[in-house]
PDB file of C-alpha atoms and ligand atoms in Angstrom:
ATOM      1  CA  MET A   6      -4.178  -4.117  10.532  1.00 63.00           C
ATOM      2  CA  ALA A   7      -6.470  -5.759   9.026  1.00 70.00           C
ATOM      3  CA  ASN A   8      -9.384  -3.001   8.445  1.00 90.00           C
ATOM      4  CA  GLU A   9      -5.715  -1.168   7.381  1.00 92.00           C
ATOM      5  CA  PHE A  10      -5.282  -3.554   4.724  1.00 96.00           C
ATOM      6  CA  VAL A  11      -9.091  -2.809   3.193  1.00 97.00           C
ATOM      7  CA  SER A  12      -9.076   0.827   4.478  1.00 95.00           C
ATOM      8  CA  ARG A  13      -6.233   1.836   1.999  1.00 95.00           C
ATOM      9  CA  SER A  14      -6.820  -0.391  -0.360  1.00 97.00           C
ATOM     10  CA  LEU A  15     -10.013   1.104  -1.547  1.00 97.00           C
ATOM     11  CA  ASP A  16      -8.852   4.467  -0.777  1.00 96.00           C
ATOM     12  CA  GLU A  17      -6.405   3.563  -3.506  1.00 97.00           C
ATOM     13  CA  ILE A  18      -9.078   1.696  -5.747  1.00 98.00           C
ATOM     14  CA  ARG A  19     -11.498   4.777  -4.367  1.00 98.00           C
ATOM     15  CA  PHE A  20      -8.276   6.978  -6.701  1.00 98.00           C
ATOM     16  CA  TRP A  21      -6.657   5.489  -8.869  1.00 98.00           C
ATOM     17  CA  SER A  22      -9.901   4.317 -10.948  1.00 98.00           C
ATOM     18  CA  ARG A  23     -11.551   7.329 -11.557  1.00 98.00           C
ATOM     19  CA  ILE A  24      -8.333   8.609 -12.292  1.00 98.00           C
ATOM     20  CA  MET A  25      -8.152   5.629 -15.121  1.00 98.00           C
ATOM     21  CA  LYS A  26     -12.156   6.170 -16.457  1.00 98.00           C
ATOM     22  CA  GLU A  27     -10.947   9.730 -16.518  1.00 98.00           C
ATOM     23  CA  HIS A  28      -7.592   8.511 -19.023  1.00 98.00           C
ATOM     24  CA  SER A  29      -9.165   6.432 -20.913  1.00 98.00           C
ATOM     25  CA  LEU A  30     -12.453  10.045 -22.011  1.00 98.00           C
ATOM     26  CA  PHE A  31      -8.473  11.881 -22.438  1.00 98.00           C
ATOM     27  CA  LEU A  32      -7.969   8.957 -24.782  1.00 98.00           C
ATOM     28  CA  SER A  33     -10.408   8.470 -26.925  1.00 98.00           C
ATOM     29  CA  LEU A  34     -11.085  12.226 -27.620  1.00 97.00           C
ATOM     30  CA  GLY A  35      -7.407  12.249 -29.052  1.00 97.00           C
ATOM     31  CA  PHE A  36      -7.964  10.283 -31.933  1.00 97.00           C
ATOM     32  CA  SER A  37      -9.549  11.377 -35.772  1.00 96.00           C
ATOM     33  CA  SER A  38     -13.282   9.620 -35.551  1.00 94.00           C
ATOM     34  CA  ASP A  39     -11.861   7.626 -38.220  1.00 94.00           C
ATOM     35  CA  ASP A  40      -9.880   5.288 -35.727  1.00 97.00           C
ATOM     36  CA  ILE A  41     -12.806   3.385 -34.341  1.00 97.00           C
ATOM     37  CA  LYS A  42     -11.571   0.360 -33.153  1.00 98.00           C
ATOM     38  CA  LEU A  43      -9.524   2.549 -31.332  1.00 98.00           C
ATOM     39  CA  ILE A  44     -12.059   4.891 -29.656  1.00 98.00           C
ATOM     40  CA  ASP A  45     -14.759   1.602 -29.178  1.00 98.00           C
ATOM     41  CA  GLU A  46     -11.464   0.243 -26.748  1.00 98.00           C
ATOM     42  CA  ALA A  47     -10.670   3.764 -25.141  1.00 98.00           C
ATOM     43  CA  LYS A  48     -14.184   3.774 -23.902  1.00 98.00           C
ATOM     44  CA  GLN A  49     -15.413  -0.294 -23.006  1.00 98.00           C
ATOM     45  CA  PHE A  50     -12.232   1.137 -20.529  1.00 98.00           C
ATOM     46  CA  ILE A  51     -14.543   3.819 -18.750  1.00 98.00           C
ATOM     47  CA  THR A  52     -17.361   0.909 -19.271  1.00 98.00           C
ATOM     48  CA  VAL A  53     -14.729  -0.764 -16.964  1.00 98.00           C
ATOM     49  CA  PHE A  54     -14.002   1.218 -14.822  1.00 98.00           C
ATOM     50  CA  GLU A  55     -17.719   2.349 -13.879  1.00 98.00           C
ATOM     51  CA  ARG A  56     -18.180  -0.814 -12.840  1.00 98.00           C
ATOM     52  CA  ILE A  57     -15.108  -0.894 -11.144  1.00 98.00           C
ATOM     53  CA  GLU A  58     -17.094   2.239  -8.812  1.00 98.00           C
ATOM     54  CA  GLU A  59     -19.795   0.303  -8.569  1.00 98.00           C
ATOM     55  CA  GLN A  60     -17.966  -2.450  -6.907  1.00 98.00           C
ATOM     56  CA  LEU A  61     -16.103   0.009  -4.472  1.00 98.00           C
ATOM     57  CA  ASN A  62     -19.461   1.415  -3.417  1.00 97.00           C
ATOM     58  CA  ARG A  63     -20.361  -2.589  -2.125  1.00 97.00           C
ATOM     59  CA  PHE A  64     -17.033  -2.369   0.827  1.00 97.00           C
ATOM     60  CA  SER A  65     -17.010  -0.339   3.265  1.00 95.00           C
ATOM     61  CA  VAL A  66     -13.897  -0.479   6.196  1.00 93.00           C
ATOM     62  CA  SER A  67     -15.461  -2.944   7.919  1.00 94.00           C
ATOM     63  CA  SER A  68     -15.581  -5.596   4.332  1.00 96.00           C
ATOM     64  CA  ASP A  69     -13.757  -9.437   4.991  1.00 97.00           C
ATOM     65  CA  PRO A  70      -9.542  -8.768   4.102  1.00 97.00           C
ATOM     66  CA  GLN A  71     -10.009 -11.779   1.943  1.00 97.00           C
ATOM     67  CA  GLN A  72     -13.003 -10.283  -0.828  1.00 97.00           C
ATOM     68  CA  VAL A  73     -11.419  -7.055  -0.789  1.00 98.00           C
ATOM     69  CA  LYS A  74      -7.752  -8.863  -2.049  1.00 98.00           C
ATOM     70  CA  ALA A  75      -9.318 -10.686  -4.146  1.00 98.00           C
ATOM     71  CA  PHE A  76     -11.310  -7.454  -4.974  1.00 98.00           C
ATOM     72  CA  ASN A  77      -7.766  -5.607  -5.563  1.00 98.00           C
ATOM     73  CA  ASN A  78      -6.641  -9.591  -7.647  1.00 98.00           C
ATOM     74  CA  GLN A  79      -9.355  -7.820 -10.029  1.00 98.00           C
ATOM     75  CA  VAL A  80      -8.623  -4.633 -10.411  1.00 98.00           C
ATOM     76  CA  TYR A  81      -5.288  -5.043 -11.340  1.00 98.00           C
ATOM     77  CA  GLN A  82      -6.150  -7.498 -14.140  1.00 98.00           C
ATOM     78  CA  SER A  83      -8.334  -4.766 -15.302  1.00 98.00           C
ATOM     79  CA  VAL A  84      -5.154  -2.440 -14.826  1.00 98.00           C
ATOM     80  CA  ALA A  85      -3.289  -4.594 -16.735  1.00 98.00           C
ATOM     81  CA  SER A  86      -5.438  -4.499 -19.672  1.00 98.00           C
ATOM     82  CA  ILE A  87      -5.140  -0.244 -19.565  1.00 98.00           C
ATOM     83  CA  TRP A  88      -1.169  -0.064 -19.640  1.00 98.00           C
ATOM     84  CA  ALA A  89      -0.854  -2.509 -22.438  1.00 98.00           C
ATOM     85  CA  TYR A  90      -4.414  -0.436 -24.420  1.00 98.00           C
ATOM     86  CA  LYS A  91      -1.906   2.644 -23.095  1.00 98.00           C
ATOM     87  CA  ARG A  92       1.107   0.886 -24.093  1.00 98.00           C
ATOM     88  CA  LYS A  93      -0.113  -0.397 -27.380  1.00 98.00           C
ATOM     89  CA  VAL A  94      -1.164   3.456 -28.109  1.00 98.00           C
ATOM     90  CA  LEU A  95       2.114   5.251 -27.702  1.00 98.00           C
ATOM     91  CA  GLY A  96       3.900   2.165 -30.519  1.00 98.00           C
ATOM     92  CA  LEU A  97       1.196   3.402 -33.146  1.00 98.00           C
ATOM     93  CA  THR A  98       2.012   7.949 -32.120  1.00 97.00           C
ATOM     94  CA  LEU A  99       5.599   7.140 -31.435  1.00 97.00           C
ATOM     95  CA  ARG A 100       6.407   4.292 -35.345  1.00 97.00           C
ATOM     96  CA  CYS A 101       2.754   7.743 -37.070  1.00 96.00           C
ATOM     97  CA  GLU A 102       0.167   4.625 -37.612  1.00 97.00           C
ATOM     98  CA  VAL A 103      -1.885   6.729 -35.746  1.00 96.00           C
ATOM     99  CA  LEU A 104      -2.172  10.592 -35.552  1.00 91.00           C
ATOM    100  CA  SER A 105      -3.300  11.832 -31.990  1.00 90.00           C
ATOM    101  CA  ASN A 106      -4.029  15.360 -30.435  1.00 93.00           C
ATOM    102  CA  ASN A 107      -2.461  13.442 -27.494  1.00 96.00           C
ATOM    103  CA  TYR A 108       1.480  13.878 -27.435  1.00 97.00           C
ATOM    104  CA  PRO A 109       3.097  11.016 -26.326  1.00 98.00           C
ATOM    105  CA  LEU A 110       4.953  12.672 -23.433  1.00 98.00           C
ATOM    106  CA  LEU A 111       1.358  12.266 -22.273  1.00 98.00           C
ATOM    107  CA  ILE A 112       0.128   9.189 -23.593  1.00 98.00           C
ATOM    108  CA  ASP A 113       2.987   7.881 -22.291  1.00 98.00           C
ATOM    109  CA  HIS A 114       2.450   9.832 -18.584  1.00 98.00           C
ATOM    110  CA  THR A 115      -1.260   7.953 -18.072  1.00 98.00           C
ATOM    111  CA  SER A 116       0.363   3.957 -18.322  1.00 98.00           C
ATOM    112  CA  ARG A 117       3.436   4.816 -15.636  1.00 98.00           C
ATOM    113  CA  GLU A 118      -0.283   5.657 -13.909  1.00 98.00           C
ATOM    114  CA  ALA A 119      -1.812   2.406 -14.866  1.00 98.00           C
ATOM    115  CA  ALA A 120       1.751   1.248 -14.087  1.00 98.00           C
ATOM    116  CA  TYR A 121       1.693   2.299 -10.563  1.00 97.00           C
ATOM    117  CA  PHE A 122      -1.502   1.755  -9.039  1.00 97.00           C
ATOM    118  CA  ALA A 123      -0.882  -1.766 -10.440  1.00 97.00           C
ATOM    119  CA  ASN A 124       1.612  -2.047  -8.091  1.00 96.00           C
ATOM    120  CA  ARG A 125       0.058  -0.337  -5.757  1.00 96.00           C
ATOM    121  CA  LEU A 126      -2.547  -3.691  -5.556  1.00 97.00           C
ATOM    122  CA  LYS A 127      -0.117  -6.206  -6.192  1.00 97.00           C
ATOM    123  CA  GLU A 128       2.356  -4.601  -3.235  1.00 95.00           C
ATOM    124  CA  LEU A 129      -0.967  -4.175  -0.840  1.00 96.00           C
ATOM    125  CA  ASN A 130      -1.777  -7.961  -1.575  1.00 97.00           C
ATOM    126  CA  GLU A 131       1.109  -8.481  -0.908  1.00 96.00           C
ATOM    127  CA  GLY A 132       0.922  -6.811   3.105  1.00 92.00           C
ATOM    128  CA  LYS A 133       3.204  -4.204   2.733  1.00 89.00           C
ATOM    129  CA  LEU A 134       1.240  -0.798   4.160  1.00 84.00           C
ATOM    130  CA  VAL A 135       4.184   0.812   5.657  1.00 74.00           C
ATOM    131  CA  PRO A 136       6.719   2.402   3.334  1.00 71.00           C
ATOM    132  CA  LEU A 137       9.945   2.103   3.841  1.00 76.00           C
ATOM    133  CA  PRO A 138      12.486   5.134   4.142  1.00 73.00           C
ATOM    134  CA  GLU A 139      14.291   3.607   0.287  1.00 78.00           C
ATOM    135  CA  ALA A 140      10.201   3.850  -1.023  1.00 89.00           C
ATOM    136  CA  ILE A 141       9.355   7.416   0.348  1.00 93.00           C
ATOM    137  CA  ILE A 142      12.364   8.338  -1.902  1.00 95.00           C
ATOM    138  CA  GLN A 143      11.080   5.671  -5.186  1.00 95.00           C
ATOM    139  CA  GLU A 144       7.451   7.366  -4.348  1.00 96.00           C
ATOM    140  CA  ASN A 145       8.875  10.874  -5.210  1.00 97.00           C
ATOM    141  CA  VAL A 146      11.308  10.359  -8.055  1.00 97.00           C
ATOM    142  CA  PHE A 147       7.816   8.591  -9.187  1.00 98.00           C
ATOM    143  CA  PHE A 148       5.334  12.017  -8.366  1.00 98.00           C
ATOM    144  CA  LEU A 149       8.442  14.403  -8.907  1.00 98.00           C
ATOM    145  CA  LYS A 150       8.175  13.313 -12.604  1.00 98.00           C
ATOM    146  CA  ILE A 151       3.868  13.525 -12.700  1.00 98.00           C
ATOM    147  CA  MET A 152       3.772  16.841 -11.715  1.00 98.00           C
ATOM    148  CA  ALA A 153       6.868  17.813 -14.017  1.00 98.00           C
ATOM    149  CA  ASP A 154       4.977  16.888 -16.890  1.00 98.00           C
ATOM    150  CA  HIS A 155       1.604  18.024 -15.608  1.00 98.00           C
ATOM    151  CA  ALA A 156       3.700  21.549 -16.360  1.00 98.00           C
ATOM    152  CA  LYS A 157       4.898  20.334 -19.015  1.00 98.00           C
ATOM    153  CA  PHE A 158       0.769  19.380 -20.627  1.00 98.00           C
ATOM    154  CA  ILE A 159      -0.604  22.545 -19.440  1.00 98.00           C
ATOM    155  CA  GLY A 160       2.854  24.922 -20.461  1.00 98.00           C
ATOM    156  CA  HIS A 161       1.731  23.231 -23.693  1.00 98.00           C
ATOM    157  CA  LEU A 162      -2.072  23.678 -23.683  1.00 98.00           C
ATOM    158  CA  LEU A 163      -2.142  26.931 -23.130  1.00 98.00           C
ATOM    159  CA  ASP A 164      -3.037  29.443 -26.222  1.00 98.00           C
ATOM    160  CA  PRO A 165       0.219  30.684 -27.278  1.00 98.00           C
ATOM    161  CA  SER A 166      -1.673  33.955 -25.759  1.00 98.00           C
ATOM    162  CA  GLU A 167      -2.027  33.078 -22.799  1.00 98.00           C
ATOM    163  CA  ARG A 168       1.948  34.331 -21.911  1.00 98.00           C
ATOM    164  CA  LYS A 169       1.802  34.637 -18.075  1.00 98.00           C
ATOM    165  CA  LEU A 170       0.392  31.349 -17.739  1.00 98.00           C
ATOM    166  CA  VAL A 171       3.009  29.620 -20.046  1.00 98.00           C
ATOM    167  CA  ASP A 172       5.115  31.911 -18.156  1.00 98.00           C
ATOM    168  CA  GLN A 173       4.197  30.565 -14.959  1.00 98.00           C
ATOM    169  CA  ALA A 174       3.568  27.144 -16.057  1.00 98.00           C
ATOM    170  CA  ARG A 175       7.354  27.003 -18.114  1.00 98.00           C
ATOM    171  CA  GLU A 176       8.633  27.622 -14.552  1.00 98.00           C
ATOM    172  CA  PHE A 177       6.894  24.471 -12.705  1.00 98.00           C
ATOM    173  CA  SER A 178       8.646  22.624 -15.438  1.00 98.00           C
ATOM    174  CA  HIS A 179      11.493  23.612 -14.229  1.00 98.00           C
ATOM    175  CA  ASP A 180      11.192  23.629 -11.129  1.00 98.00           C
ATOM    176  CA  PHE A 181       9.843  19.960 -11.211  1.00 98.00           C
ATOM    177  CA  ASP A 182      12.782  18.486 -13.186  1.00 98.00           C
ATOM    178  CA  GLN A 183      15.552  19.900 -10.491  1.00 98.00           C
ATOM    179  CA  LEU A 184      13.644  18.110  -7.565  1.00 98.00           C
ATOM    180  CA  MET A 185      13.314  14.910  -9.497  1.00 98.00           C
ATOM    181  CA  TYR A 186      16.816  15.215 -10.377  1.00 98.00           C
ATOM    182  CA  GLN A 187      17.713  15.952  -6.711  1.00 97.00           C
ATOM    183  CA  ALA A 188      15.322  12.718  -5.298  1.00 97.00           C
ATOM    184  CA  ILE A 189      17.820  10.558  -7.685  1.00 97.00           C
ATOM    185  CA  ASP A 190      20.510  11.842  -6.838  1.00 97.00           C
ATOM    186  CA  LEU A 191      18.653  10.804  -3.030  1.00 96.00           C
ATOM    187  CA  ASP A 192      18.024   7.692  -4.320  1.00 95.00           C
ATOM    188  CA  HIS A 193      21.732   7.373  -5.727  1.00 96.00           C
ATOM    189  CA  MET A 194      23.453   7.614  -2.271  1.00 95.00           C
ATOM    190  CA  LYS A 195      20.173   4.386  -0.849  1.00 91.00           C
ATOM    191  CA  PRO A 196      20.877   3.542   1.804  1.00 91.00           C
ATOM    192  CA  GLU A 197      23.243   6.558   3.497  1.00 92.00           C
ATOM    193  CA  SER A 198      20.837   8.826   3.070  1.00 90.00           C
ATOM    194  CA  GLU A 199      17.996   7.281   4.538  1.00 90.00           C
ATOM    195  CA  THR A 200      18.684   8.871   7.456  1.00 92.00           C
ATOM    196  CA  PRO A 201      15.497  10.782   9.251  1.00 91.00           C
ATOM    197  CA  ALA A 202      16.617  14.552   8.345  1.00 94.00           C
ATOM    198  CA  LEU A 203      17.564  13.996   5.600  1.00 94.00           C
ATOM    199  CA  LEU A 204      14.197  12.757   4.162  1.00 95.00           C
ATOM    200  CA  GLY A 205      12.443  15.349   6.312  1.00 95.00           C
ATOM    201  CA  GLN A 206      14.242  17.639   4.745  1.00 96.00           C
ATOM    202  CA  PHE A 207      13.971  16.050   1.129  1.00 97.00           C
ATOM    203  CA  LEU A 208      10.106  15.858   1.488  1.00 97.00           C
ATOM    204  CA  ASP A 209      10.002  19.598   3.175  1.00 97.00           C
ATOM    205  CA  GLN A 210      11.107  20.978   0.089  1.00 98.00           C
ATOM    206  CA  ASN A 211       8.971  19.089  -1.878  1.00 98.00           C
ATOM    207  CA  ARG A 212       5.631  19.911  -0.837  1.00 98.00           C
ATOM    208  CA  VAL A 213       6.628  22.783  -0.487  1.00 98.00           C
ATOM    209  CA  SER A 214       7.087  23.200  -4.610  1.00 98.00           C
ATOM    210  CA  VAL A 215       3.888  20.706  -4.968  1.00 98.00           C
ATOM    211  CA  VAL A 216       1.376  22.900  -2.966  1.00 98.00           C
ATOM    212  CA  SER A 217       2.407  26.000  -4.479  1.00 98.00           C
ATOM    213  CA  LEU A 218       1.537  23.370  -8.579  1.00 98.00           C
ATOM    214  CA  ARG A 219      -2.038  22.070  -6.418  1.00 98.00           C
ATOM    215  CA  ASP A 220      -2.868  26.110  -6.381  1.00 98.00           C
ATOM    216  CA  PHE A 221      -1.072  27.122 -10.189  1.00 98.00           C
ATOM    217  CA  LYS A 222      -3.496  24.070 -10.867  1.00 98.00           C
ATOM    218  CA  LYS A 223      -6.505  24.852  -8.759  1.00 98.00           C
ATOM    219  CA  THR A 224      -5.925  27.864 -10.563  1.00 98.00           C
ATOM    220  CA  ALA A 225      -6.208  27.439 -14.076  1.00 97.00           C
ATOM    221  CA  ARG A 226      -8.886  24.557 -13.476  1.00 98.00           C
ATOM    222  CA  ASP A 227     -11.418  27.760 -11.496  1.00 98.00           C
ATOM    223  CA  LEU A 228     -10.097  30.256 -14.826  1.00 98.00           C
ATOM    224  CA  ILE A 229     -10.979  26.843 -17.789  1.00 98.00           C
ATOM    225  CA  GLU A 230     -14.466  25.740 -16.433  1.00 97.00           C
ATOM    226  CA  ALA A 231     -14.493  30.176 -16.427  1.00 98.00           C
ATOM    227  CA  CYS A 232     -14.464  29.820 -19.454  1.00 97.00           C
ATOM    228  CA  ARG A 233     -12.205  32.869 -18.698  1.00 98.00           C
ATOM    229  CA  ILE A 234      -8.747  31.513 -20.529  1.00 97.00           C
ATOM    230  CA  LYS A 235      -7.424  30.337 -23.645  1.00 98.00           C
ATOM    231  CA  SER A 236      -6.549  26.353 -24.078  1.00 97.00           C
ATOM    232  CA  ASN A 237      -6.884  23.250 -24.891  1.00 96.00           C
ATOM    233  CA  ILE A 238      -7.392  21.910 -21.364  1.00 97.00           C
ATOM    234  CA  HIS A 239     -10.608  19.673 -20.996  1.00 97.00           C
ATOM    235  CA  PRO A 240     -11.736  21.534 -17.692  1.00 97.00           C
ATOM    236  CA  LEU A 241     -12.067  17.998 -16.443  1.00 98.00           C
ATOM    237  CA  LEU A 242      -8.159  17.334 -17.642  1.00 98.00           C
ATOM    238  CA  ALA A 243      -7.789  20.686 -15.164  1.00 98.00           C
ATOM    239  CA  ASP A 244      -9.404  18.254 -11.810  1.00 98.00           C
ATOM    240  CA  HIS A 245      -7.413  16.052 -12.612  1.00 98.00           C
ATOM    241  CA  VAL A 246      -4.467  16.809 -12.875  1.00 98.00           C
ATOM    242  CA  PHE A 247      -5.665  19.532  -9.368  1.00 98.00           C
ATOM    243  CA  ARG A 248      -6.440  15.910  -8.106  1.00 98.00           C
ATOM    244  CA  GLU A 249      -3.186  13.998  -9.341  1.00 98.00           C
ATOM    245  CA  ALA A 250      -1.091  17.000  -6.745  1.00 98.00           C
ATOM    246  CA  GLU A 251      -3.714  17.235  -3.886  1.00 98.00           C
ATOM    247  CA  ARG A 252      -2.948  13.264  -3.964  1.00 98.00           C
ATOM    248  CA  PHE A 253       1.573  13.556  -3.735  1.00 98.00           C
ATOM    249  CA  ILE A 254       0.785  16.517  -0.408  1.00 98.00           C
ATOM    250  CA  GLU A 255      -1.231  13.860   1.086  1.00 96.00           C
ATOM    251  CA  ILE A 256       1.345  10.646   0.584  1.00 95.00           C
ATOM    252  CA  ILE A 257       3.736  13.513   1.476  1.00 96.00           C
ATOM    253  CA  ASP A 258       2.250  14.180   4.894  1.00 95.00           C
ATOM    254  CA  MET A 259       1.284  10.084   5.744  1.00 93.00           C
ATOM    255  CA  PHE A 260       5.403   9.184   5.022  1.00 93.00           C
ATOM    256  CA  GLU A 261       6.056  12.108   7.204  1.00 93.00           C
ATOM    257  CA  GLY A 262       3.657  10.721   9.359  1.00 91.00           C
ATOM    258  CA  HIS A 263       5.030   7.374   8.928  1.00 87.00           C
ATOM    259  CA  LEU A 264       9.133   9.400   9.885  1.00 88.00           C
ATOM    260  CA  GLN A 265       7.266  10.914  13.283  1.00 85.00           C
ATOM    261  CA  ASN A 266       6.034   8.359  14.729  1.00 83.00           C
ATOM    262  CA  SER A 267       8.494   5.809  13.681  1.00 75.00           C
ATOM    263  CA  HIS A 268      11.573   7.691  14.562  1.00 59.00           C
ATOM    264  CA  GLY A 269      10.434  10.318  17.489  1.00 48.00           C
TER     265      GLY A 269
HETATM  266 FE1  FE2 B   8      -3.152  11.077 -14.975  1.00 51.45          FE
HETATM  267 FE1  FE2 B   9      -1.172  13.029 -14.628  1.00 51.45          FE
END
């Protein structure tokens, strides 16, 4: 159990610290060049999460759980700070007090990912390692919205002349909006909806769509890297959203494994 706590903590920090570092880069690139203070703040977060990654490298699965717990707390503070920064930038953007090339939905999206990460760290430190059925539905609501947002960002950041890809992105956006509402429907029906059969079917259905979105993102990433399509998408952003889809698939696998274990 102690080992599981350590390995899960390190895994969350490894994945999400890199994500937080990249958000800081994307936010810093979105401002106009005279918004020096906001750009500097974003860059400071790059340093903060790089340091966390360095610290992380000194831990291993055999590390002392107490030290990992303290590290989780430390990382939590940094994630809370970047969350507050993102919400500040969102407010400035929505009030038209700064001009940013980042869509408000993207800024909000990155803040939701920070809130998710912070919450994971809190849960781990509270000893919540195994997902409850209720958490399975809510986690899917969270990730389905994340995937729906990604499809919208891709659709809106592609060059308008990339008509076929824009259409595909729009279809993914619609598909994930539907899946998200379906998940919300299921969430409203809980706890009666928390049967292994319904949860299993729910996860299967989500997986099919996430796998196909993941493949679309992989193709887009490769084409962007090879400069074969026209877009405003930073190559690192293309890779970033691809990794987040992979993460969602891993989480679905973990949930399915858990359902099978607990219900034979
Ligand atoms: Fe992200
Ligand atoms: Fe994302």
